[in-house]
PDB file of N, CA and C in Angstrom:
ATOM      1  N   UNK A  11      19.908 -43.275  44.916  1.00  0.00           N
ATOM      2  CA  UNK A  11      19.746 -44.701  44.699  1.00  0.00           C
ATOM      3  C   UNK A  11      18.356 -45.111  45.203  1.00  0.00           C
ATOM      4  N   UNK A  12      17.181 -45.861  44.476  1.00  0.00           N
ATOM      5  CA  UNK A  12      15.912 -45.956  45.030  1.00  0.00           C
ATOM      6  C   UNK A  12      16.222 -47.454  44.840  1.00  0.00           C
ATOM      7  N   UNK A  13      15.668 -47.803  46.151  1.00  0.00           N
ATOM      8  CA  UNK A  13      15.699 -49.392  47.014  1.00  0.00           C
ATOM      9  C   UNK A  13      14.659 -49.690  47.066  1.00  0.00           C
ATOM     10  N   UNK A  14      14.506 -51.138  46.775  1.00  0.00           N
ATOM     11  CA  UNK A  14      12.868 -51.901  46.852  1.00  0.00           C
ATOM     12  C   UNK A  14      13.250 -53.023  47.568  1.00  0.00           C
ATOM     13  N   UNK A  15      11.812 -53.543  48.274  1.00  0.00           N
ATOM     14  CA  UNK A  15      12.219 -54.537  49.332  1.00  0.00           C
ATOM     15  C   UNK A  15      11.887 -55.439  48.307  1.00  0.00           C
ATOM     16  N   UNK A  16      12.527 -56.443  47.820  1.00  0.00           N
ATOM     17  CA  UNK A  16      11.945 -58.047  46.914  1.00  0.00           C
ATOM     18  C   UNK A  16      12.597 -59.015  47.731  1.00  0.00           C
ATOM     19  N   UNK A  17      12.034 -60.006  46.655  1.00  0.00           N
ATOM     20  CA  UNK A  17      12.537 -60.924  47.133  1.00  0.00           C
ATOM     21  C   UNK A  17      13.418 -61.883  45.843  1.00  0.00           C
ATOM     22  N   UNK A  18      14.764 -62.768  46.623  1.00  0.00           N
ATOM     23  CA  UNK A  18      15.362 -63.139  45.978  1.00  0.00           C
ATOM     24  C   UNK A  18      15.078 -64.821  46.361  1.00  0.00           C
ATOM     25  N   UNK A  19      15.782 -65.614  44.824  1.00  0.00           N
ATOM     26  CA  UNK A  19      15.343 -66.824  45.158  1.00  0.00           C
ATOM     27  C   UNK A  19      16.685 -67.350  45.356  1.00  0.00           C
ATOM     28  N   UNK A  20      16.175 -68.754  47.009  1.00  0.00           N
ATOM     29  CA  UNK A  20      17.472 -69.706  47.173  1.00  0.00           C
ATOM     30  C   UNK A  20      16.686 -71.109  46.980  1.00  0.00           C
ATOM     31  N   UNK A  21      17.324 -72.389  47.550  1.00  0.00           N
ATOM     32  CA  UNK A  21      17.152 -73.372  47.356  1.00  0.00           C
ATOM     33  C   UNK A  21      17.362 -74.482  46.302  1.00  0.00           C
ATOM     34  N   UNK A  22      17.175 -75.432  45.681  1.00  0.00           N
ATOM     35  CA  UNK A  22      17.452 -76.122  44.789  1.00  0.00           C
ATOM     36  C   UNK A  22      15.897 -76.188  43.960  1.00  0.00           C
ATOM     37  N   UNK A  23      16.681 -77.255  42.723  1.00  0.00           N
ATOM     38  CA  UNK A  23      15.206 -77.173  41.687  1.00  0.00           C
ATOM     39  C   UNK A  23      14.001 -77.544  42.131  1.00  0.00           C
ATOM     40  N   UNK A  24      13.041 -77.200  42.261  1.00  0.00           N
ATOM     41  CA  UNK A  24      11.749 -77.339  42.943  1.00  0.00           C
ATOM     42  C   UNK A  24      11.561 -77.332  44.243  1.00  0.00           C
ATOM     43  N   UNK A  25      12.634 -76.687  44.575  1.00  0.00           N
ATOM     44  CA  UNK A  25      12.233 -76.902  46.426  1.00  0.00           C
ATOM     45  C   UNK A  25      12.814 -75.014  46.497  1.00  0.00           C
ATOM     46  N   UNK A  26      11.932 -73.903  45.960  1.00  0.00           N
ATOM     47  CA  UNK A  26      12.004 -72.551  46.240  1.00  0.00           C
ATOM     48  C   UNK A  26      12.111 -72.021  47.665  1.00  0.00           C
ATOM     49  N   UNK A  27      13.235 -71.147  47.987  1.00  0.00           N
ATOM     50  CA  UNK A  27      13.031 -70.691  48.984  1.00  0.00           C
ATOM     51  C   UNK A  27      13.217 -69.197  49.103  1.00  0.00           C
ATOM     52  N   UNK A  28      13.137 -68.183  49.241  1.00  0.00           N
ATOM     53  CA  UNK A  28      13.196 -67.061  49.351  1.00  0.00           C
ATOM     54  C   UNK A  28      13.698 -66.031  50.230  1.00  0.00           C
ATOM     55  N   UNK A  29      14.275 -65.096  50.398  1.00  0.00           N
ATOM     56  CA  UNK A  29      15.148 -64.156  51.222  1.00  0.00           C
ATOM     57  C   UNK A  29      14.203 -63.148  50.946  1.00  0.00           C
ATOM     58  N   UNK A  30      13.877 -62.067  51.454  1.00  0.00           N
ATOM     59  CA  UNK A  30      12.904 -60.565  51.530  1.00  0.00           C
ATOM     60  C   UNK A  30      14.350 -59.720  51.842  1.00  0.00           C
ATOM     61  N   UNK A  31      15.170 -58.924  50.672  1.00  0.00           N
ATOM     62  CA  UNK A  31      15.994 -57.963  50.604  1.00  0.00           C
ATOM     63  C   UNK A  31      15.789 -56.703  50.452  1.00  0.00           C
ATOM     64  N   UNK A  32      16.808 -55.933  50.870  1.00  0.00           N
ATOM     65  CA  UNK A  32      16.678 -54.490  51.050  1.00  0.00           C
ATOM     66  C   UNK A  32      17.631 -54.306  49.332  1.00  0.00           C
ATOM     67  N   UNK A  33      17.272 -53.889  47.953  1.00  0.00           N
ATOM     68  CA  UNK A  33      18.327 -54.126  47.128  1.00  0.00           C
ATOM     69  C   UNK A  33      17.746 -52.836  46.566  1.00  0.00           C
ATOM     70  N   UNK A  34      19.137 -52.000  45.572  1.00  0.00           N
ATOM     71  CA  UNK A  34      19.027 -50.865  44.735  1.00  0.00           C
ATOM     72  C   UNK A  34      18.433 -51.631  43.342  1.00  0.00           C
ATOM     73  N   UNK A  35      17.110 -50.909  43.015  1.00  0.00           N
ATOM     74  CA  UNK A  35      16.256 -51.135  42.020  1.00  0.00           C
ATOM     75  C   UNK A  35      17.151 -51.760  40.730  1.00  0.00           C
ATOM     76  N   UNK A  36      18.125 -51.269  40.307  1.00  0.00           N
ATOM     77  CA  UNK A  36      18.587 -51.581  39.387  1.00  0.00           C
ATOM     78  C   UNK A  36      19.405 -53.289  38.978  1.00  0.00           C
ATOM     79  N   UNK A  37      19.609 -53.449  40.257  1.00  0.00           N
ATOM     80  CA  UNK A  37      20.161 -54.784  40.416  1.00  0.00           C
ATOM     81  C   UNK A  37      19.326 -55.875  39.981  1.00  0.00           C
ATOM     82  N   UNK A  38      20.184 -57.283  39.700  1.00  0.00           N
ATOM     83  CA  UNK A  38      19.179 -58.333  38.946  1.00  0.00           C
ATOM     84  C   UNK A  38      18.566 -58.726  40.447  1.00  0.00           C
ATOM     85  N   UNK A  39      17.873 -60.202  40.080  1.00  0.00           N
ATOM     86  CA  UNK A  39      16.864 -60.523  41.040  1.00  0.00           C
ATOM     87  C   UNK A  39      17.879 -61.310  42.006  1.00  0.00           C
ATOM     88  N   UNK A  40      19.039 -61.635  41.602  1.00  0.00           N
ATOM     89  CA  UNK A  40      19.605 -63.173  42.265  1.00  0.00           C
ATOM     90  C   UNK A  40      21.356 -62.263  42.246  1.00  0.00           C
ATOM     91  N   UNK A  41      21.420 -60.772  42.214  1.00  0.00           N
ATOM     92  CA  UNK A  41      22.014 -59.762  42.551  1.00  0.00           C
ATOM     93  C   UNK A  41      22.465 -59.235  43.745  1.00  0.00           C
ATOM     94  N   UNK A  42      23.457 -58.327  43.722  1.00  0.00           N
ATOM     95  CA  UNK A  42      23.792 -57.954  45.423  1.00  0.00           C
ATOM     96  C   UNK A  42      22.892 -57.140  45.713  1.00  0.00           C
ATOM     97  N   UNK A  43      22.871 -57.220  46.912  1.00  0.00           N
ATOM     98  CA  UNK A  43      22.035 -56.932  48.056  1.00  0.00           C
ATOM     99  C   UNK A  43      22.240 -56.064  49.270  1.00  0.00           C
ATOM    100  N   UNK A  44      21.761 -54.936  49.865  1.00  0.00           N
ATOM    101  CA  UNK A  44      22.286 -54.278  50.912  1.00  0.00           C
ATOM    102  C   UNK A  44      22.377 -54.931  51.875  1.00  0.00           C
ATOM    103  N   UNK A  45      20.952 -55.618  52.211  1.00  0.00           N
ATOM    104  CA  UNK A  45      20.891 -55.580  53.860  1.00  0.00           C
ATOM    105  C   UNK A  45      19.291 -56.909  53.330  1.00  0.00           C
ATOM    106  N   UNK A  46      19.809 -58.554  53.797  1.00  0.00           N
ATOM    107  CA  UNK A  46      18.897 -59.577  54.451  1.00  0.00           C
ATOM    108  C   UNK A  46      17.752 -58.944  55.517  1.00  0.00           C
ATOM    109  N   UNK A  47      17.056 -59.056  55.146  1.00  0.00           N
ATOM    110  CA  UNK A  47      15.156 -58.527  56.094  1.00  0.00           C
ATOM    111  C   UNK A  47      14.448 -59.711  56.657  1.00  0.00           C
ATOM    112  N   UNK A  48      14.153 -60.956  55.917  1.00  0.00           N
ATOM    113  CA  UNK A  48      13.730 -61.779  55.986  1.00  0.00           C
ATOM    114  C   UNK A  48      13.299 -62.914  55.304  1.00  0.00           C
ATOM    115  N   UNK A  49      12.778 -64.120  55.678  1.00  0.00           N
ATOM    116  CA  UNK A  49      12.896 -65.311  54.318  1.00  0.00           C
ATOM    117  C   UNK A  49      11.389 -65.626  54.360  1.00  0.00           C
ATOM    118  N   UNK A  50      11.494 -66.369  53.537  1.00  0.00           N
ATOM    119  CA  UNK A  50       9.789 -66.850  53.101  1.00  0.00           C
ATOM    120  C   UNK A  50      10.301 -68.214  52.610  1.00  0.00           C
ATOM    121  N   UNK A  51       9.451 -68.901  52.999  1.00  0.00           N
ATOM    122  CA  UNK A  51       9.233 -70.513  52.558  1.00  0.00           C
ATOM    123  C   UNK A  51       7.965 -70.964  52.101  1.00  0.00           C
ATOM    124  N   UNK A  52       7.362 -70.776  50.700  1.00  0.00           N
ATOM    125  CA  UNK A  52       7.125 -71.420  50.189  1.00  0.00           C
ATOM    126  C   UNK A  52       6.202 -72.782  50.279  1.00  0.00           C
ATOM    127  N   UNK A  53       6.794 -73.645  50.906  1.00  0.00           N
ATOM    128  CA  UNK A  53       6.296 -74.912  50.730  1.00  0.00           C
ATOM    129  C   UNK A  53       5.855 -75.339  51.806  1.00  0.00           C
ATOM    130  N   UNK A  54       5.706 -75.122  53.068  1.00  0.00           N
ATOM    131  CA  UNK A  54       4.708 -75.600  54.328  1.00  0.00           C
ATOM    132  C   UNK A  54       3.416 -75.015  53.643  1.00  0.00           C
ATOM    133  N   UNK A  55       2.045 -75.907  54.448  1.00  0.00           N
ATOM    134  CA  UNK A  55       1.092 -75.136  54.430  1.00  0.00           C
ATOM    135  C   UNK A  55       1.020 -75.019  55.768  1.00  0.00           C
ATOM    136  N   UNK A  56       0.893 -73.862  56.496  1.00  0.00           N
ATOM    137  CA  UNK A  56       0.661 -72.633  55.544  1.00  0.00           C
ATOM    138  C   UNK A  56       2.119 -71.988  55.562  1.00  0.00           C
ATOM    139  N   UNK A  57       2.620 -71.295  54.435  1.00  0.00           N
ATOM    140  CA  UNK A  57       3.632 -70.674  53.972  1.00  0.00           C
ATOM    141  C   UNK A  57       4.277 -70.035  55.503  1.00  0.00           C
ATOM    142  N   UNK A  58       6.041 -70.184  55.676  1.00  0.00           N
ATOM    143  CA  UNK A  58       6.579 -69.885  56.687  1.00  0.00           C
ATOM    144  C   UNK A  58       7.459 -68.469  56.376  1.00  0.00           C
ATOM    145  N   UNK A  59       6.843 -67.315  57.085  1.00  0.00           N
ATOM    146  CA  UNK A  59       7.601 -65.757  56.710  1.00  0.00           C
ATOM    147  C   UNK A  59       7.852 -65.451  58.106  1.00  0.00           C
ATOM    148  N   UNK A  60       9.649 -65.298  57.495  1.00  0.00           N
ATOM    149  CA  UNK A  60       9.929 -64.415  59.151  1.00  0.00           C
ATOM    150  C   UNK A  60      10.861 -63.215  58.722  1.00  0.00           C
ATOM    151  N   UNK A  61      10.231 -62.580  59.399  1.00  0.00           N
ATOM    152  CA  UNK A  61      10.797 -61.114  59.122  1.00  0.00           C
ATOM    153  C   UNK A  61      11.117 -60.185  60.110  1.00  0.00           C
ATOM    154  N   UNK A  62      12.585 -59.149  60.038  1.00  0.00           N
ATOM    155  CA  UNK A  62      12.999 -58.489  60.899  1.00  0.00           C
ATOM    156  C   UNK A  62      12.805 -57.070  60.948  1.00  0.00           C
ATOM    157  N   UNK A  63      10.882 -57.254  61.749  1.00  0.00           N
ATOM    158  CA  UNK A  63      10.131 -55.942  61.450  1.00  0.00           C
ATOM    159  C   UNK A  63      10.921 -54.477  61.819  1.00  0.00           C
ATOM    160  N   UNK A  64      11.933 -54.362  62.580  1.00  0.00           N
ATOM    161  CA  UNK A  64      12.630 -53.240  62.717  1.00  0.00           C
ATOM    162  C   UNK A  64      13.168 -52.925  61.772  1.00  0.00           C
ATOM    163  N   UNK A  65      14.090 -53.783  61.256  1.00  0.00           N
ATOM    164  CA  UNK A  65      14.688 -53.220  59.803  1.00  0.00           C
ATOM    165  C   UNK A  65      13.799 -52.665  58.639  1.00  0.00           C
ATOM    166  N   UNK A  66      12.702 -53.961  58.560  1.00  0.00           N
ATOM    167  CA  UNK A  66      11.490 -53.858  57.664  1.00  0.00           C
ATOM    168  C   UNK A  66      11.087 -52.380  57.962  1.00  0.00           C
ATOM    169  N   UNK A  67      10.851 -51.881  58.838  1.00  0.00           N
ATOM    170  CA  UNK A  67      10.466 -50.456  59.175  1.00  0.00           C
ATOM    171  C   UNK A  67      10.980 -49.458  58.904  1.00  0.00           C
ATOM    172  N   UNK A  68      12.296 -49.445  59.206  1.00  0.00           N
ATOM    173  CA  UNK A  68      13.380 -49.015  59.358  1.00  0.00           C
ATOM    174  C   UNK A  68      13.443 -48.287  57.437  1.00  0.00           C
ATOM    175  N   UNK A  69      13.653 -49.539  56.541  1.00  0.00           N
ATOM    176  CA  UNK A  69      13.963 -49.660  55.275  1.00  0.00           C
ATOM    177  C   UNK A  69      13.086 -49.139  54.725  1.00  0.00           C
ATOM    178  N   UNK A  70      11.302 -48.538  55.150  1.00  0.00           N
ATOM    179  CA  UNK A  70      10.182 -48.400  54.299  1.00  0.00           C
ATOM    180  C   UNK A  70      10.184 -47.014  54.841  1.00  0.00           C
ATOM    181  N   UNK A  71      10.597 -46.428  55.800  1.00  0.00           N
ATOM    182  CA  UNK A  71      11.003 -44.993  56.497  1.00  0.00           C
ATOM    183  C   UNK A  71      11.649 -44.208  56.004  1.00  0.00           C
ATOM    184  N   UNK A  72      12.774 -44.582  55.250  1.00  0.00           N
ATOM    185  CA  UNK A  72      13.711 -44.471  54.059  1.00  0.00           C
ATOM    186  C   UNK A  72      12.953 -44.342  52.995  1.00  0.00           C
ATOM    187  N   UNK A  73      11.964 -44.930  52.235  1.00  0.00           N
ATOM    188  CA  UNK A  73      11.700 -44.640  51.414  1.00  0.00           C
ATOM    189  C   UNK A  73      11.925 -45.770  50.340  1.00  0.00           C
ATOM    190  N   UNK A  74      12.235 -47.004  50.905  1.00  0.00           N
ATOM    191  CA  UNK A  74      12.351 -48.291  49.634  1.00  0.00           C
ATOM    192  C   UNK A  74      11.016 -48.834  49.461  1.00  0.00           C
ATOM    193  N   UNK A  75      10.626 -49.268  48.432  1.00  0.00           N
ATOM    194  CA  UNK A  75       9.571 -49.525  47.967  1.00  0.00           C
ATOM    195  C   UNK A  75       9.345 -50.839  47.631  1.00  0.00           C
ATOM    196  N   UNK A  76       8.182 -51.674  48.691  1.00  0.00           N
ATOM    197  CA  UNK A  76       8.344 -52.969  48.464  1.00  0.00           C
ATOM    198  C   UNK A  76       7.485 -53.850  46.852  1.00  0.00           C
ATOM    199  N   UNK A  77       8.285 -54.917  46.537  1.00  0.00           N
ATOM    200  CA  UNK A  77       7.334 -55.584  45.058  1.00  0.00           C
ATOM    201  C   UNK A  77       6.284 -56.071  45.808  1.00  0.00           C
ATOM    202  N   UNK A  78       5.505 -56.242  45.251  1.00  0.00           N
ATOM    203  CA  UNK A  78       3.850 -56.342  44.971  1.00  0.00           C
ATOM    204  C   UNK A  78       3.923 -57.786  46.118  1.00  0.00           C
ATOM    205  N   UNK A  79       4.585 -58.749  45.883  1.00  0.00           N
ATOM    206  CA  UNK A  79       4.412 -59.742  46.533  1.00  0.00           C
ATOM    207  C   UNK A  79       5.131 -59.875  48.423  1.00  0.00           C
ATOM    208  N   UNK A  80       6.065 -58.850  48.427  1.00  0.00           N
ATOM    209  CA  UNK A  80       7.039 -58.279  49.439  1.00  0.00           C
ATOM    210  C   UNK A  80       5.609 -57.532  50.220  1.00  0.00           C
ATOM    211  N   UNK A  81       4.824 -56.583  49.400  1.00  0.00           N
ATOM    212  CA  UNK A  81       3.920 -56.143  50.176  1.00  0.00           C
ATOM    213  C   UNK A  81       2.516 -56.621  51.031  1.00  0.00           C
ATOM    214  N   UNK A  82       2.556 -57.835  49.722  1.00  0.00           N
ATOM    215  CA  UNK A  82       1.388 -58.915  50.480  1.00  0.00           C
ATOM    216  C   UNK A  82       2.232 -59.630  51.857  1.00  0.00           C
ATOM    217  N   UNK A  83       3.320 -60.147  51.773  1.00  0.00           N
ATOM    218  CA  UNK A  83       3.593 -60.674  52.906  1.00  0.00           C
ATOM    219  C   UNK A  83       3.744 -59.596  54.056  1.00  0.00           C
ATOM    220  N   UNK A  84       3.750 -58.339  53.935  1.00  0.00           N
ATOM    221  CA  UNK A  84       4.235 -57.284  55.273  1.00  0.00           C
ATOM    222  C   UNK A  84       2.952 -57.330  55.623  1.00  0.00           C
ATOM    223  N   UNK A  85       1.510 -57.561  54.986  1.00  0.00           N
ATOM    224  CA  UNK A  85      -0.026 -57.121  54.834  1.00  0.00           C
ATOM    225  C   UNK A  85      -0.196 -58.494  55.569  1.00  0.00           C
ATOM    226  N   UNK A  86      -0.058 -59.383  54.952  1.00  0.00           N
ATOM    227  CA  UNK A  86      -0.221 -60.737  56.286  1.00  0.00           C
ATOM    228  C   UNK A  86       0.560 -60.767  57.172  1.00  0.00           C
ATOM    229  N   UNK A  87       1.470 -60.059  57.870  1.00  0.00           N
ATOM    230  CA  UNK A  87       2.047 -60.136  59.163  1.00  0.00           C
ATOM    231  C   UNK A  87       1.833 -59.194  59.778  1.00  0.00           C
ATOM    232  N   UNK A  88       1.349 -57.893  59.388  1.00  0.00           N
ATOM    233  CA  UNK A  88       0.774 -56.957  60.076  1.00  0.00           C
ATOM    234  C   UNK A  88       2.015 -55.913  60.034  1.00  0.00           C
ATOM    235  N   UNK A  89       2.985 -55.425  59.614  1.00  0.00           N
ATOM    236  CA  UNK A  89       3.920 -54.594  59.566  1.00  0.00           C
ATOM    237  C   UNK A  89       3.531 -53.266  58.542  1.00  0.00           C
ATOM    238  N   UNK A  90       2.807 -53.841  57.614  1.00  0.00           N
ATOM    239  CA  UNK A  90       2.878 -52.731  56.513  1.00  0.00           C
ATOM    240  C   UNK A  90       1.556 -52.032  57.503  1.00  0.00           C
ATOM    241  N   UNK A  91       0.507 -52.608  58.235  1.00  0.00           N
ATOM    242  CA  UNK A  91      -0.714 -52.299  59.529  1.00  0.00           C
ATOM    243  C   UNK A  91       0.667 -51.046  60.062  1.00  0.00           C
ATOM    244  N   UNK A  92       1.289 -51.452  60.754  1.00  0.00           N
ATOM    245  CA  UNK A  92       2.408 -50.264  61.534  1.00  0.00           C
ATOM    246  C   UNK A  92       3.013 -49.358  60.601  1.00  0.00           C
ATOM    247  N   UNK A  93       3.351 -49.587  59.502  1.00  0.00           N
ATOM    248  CA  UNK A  93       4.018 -48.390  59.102  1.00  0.00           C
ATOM    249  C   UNK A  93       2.829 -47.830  58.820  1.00  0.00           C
ATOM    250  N   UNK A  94       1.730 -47.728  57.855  1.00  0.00           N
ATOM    251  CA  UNK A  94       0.708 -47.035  58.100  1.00  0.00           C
ATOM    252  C   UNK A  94       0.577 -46.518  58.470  1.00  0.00           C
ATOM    253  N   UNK A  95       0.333 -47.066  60.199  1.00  0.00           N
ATOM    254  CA  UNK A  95      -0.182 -45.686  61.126  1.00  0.00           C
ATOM    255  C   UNK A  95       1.335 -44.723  61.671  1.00  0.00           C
ATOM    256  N   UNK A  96       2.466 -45.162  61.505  1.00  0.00           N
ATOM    257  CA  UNK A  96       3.483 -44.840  61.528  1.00  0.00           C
ATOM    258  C   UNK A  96       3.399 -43.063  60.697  1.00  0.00           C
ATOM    259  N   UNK A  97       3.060 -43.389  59.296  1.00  0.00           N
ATOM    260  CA  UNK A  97       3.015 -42.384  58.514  1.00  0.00           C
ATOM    261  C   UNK A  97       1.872 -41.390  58.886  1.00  0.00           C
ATOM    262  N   UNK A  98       0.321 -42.043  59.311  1.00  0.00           N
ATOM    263  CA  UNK A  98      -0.565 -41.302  59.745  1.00  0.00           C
ATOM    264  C   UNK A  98       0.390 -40.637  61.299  1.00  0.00           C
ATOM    265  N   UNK A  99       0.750 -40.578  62.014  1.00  0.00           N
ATOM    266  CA  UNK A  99       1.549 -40.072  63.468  1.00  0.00           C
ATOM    267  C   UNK A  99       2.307 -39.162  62.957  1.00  0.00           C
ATOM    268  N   UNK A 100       3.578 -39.185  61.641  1.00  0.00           N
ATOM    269  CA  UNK A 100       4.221 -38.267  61.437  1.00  0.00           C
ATOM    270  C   UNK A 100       3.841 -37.380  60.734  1.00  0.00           C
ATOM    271  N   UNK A 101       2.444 -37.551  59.544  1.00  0.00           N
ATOM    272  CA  UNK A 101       1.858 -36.179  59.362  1.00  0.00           C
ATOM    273  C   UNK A 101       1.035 -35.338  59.973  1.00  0.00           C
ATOM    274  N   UNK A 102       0.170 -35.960  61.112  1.00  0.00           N
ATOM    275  CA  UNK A 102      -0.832 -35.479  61.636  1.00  0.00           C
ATOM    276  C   UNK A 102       0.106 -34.523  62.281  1.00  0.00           C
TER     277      UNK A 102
END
């Protein structure tokens, strides 16, 4: 089963809010879900992401593969910075 971290949408019409899930690729977007990681909001400036970097770690260690926009937010919080060197430690 190959898992990607996305994100799913909550909230009402024009007021988007977002969940960062651990989900099997095949599933729709607004689909079940393994395992809640973290949410994203959208609409403050500046945009509010909180995320539960252990799991987040945890889930990319494994081998799930985050969407394009899942990866910009790990890249502005500095997590996808740790797994990085995470991966540089276990091959060296």
């Amino acid at each position: 089963m190959a898992v990607h971290l996305r994100l799913t949408r909550m909230g009402r019409h024009k007021r988007p809010f977002y969940r960062v899930v651990a989900v099997d690729s095949r599933a729709r977007r607004d689909g079940k879900y393994l395992e809640i990681v973290g949410t994203h909001d959208p609409l403050p400036d500046p945009a509010v992401t909180n995320l539960k970097s252990d799991r987040v770690l945890d889930w990319l260690q494994k081998g799930a593969q985050p969407s394009v926009t899942v990866r910009t937010l790990l890249r502005r919080s500095g997590i996808w910075k740790t797994f990085e060197e995470s991966k540089k430690k276990t091959s060296a």
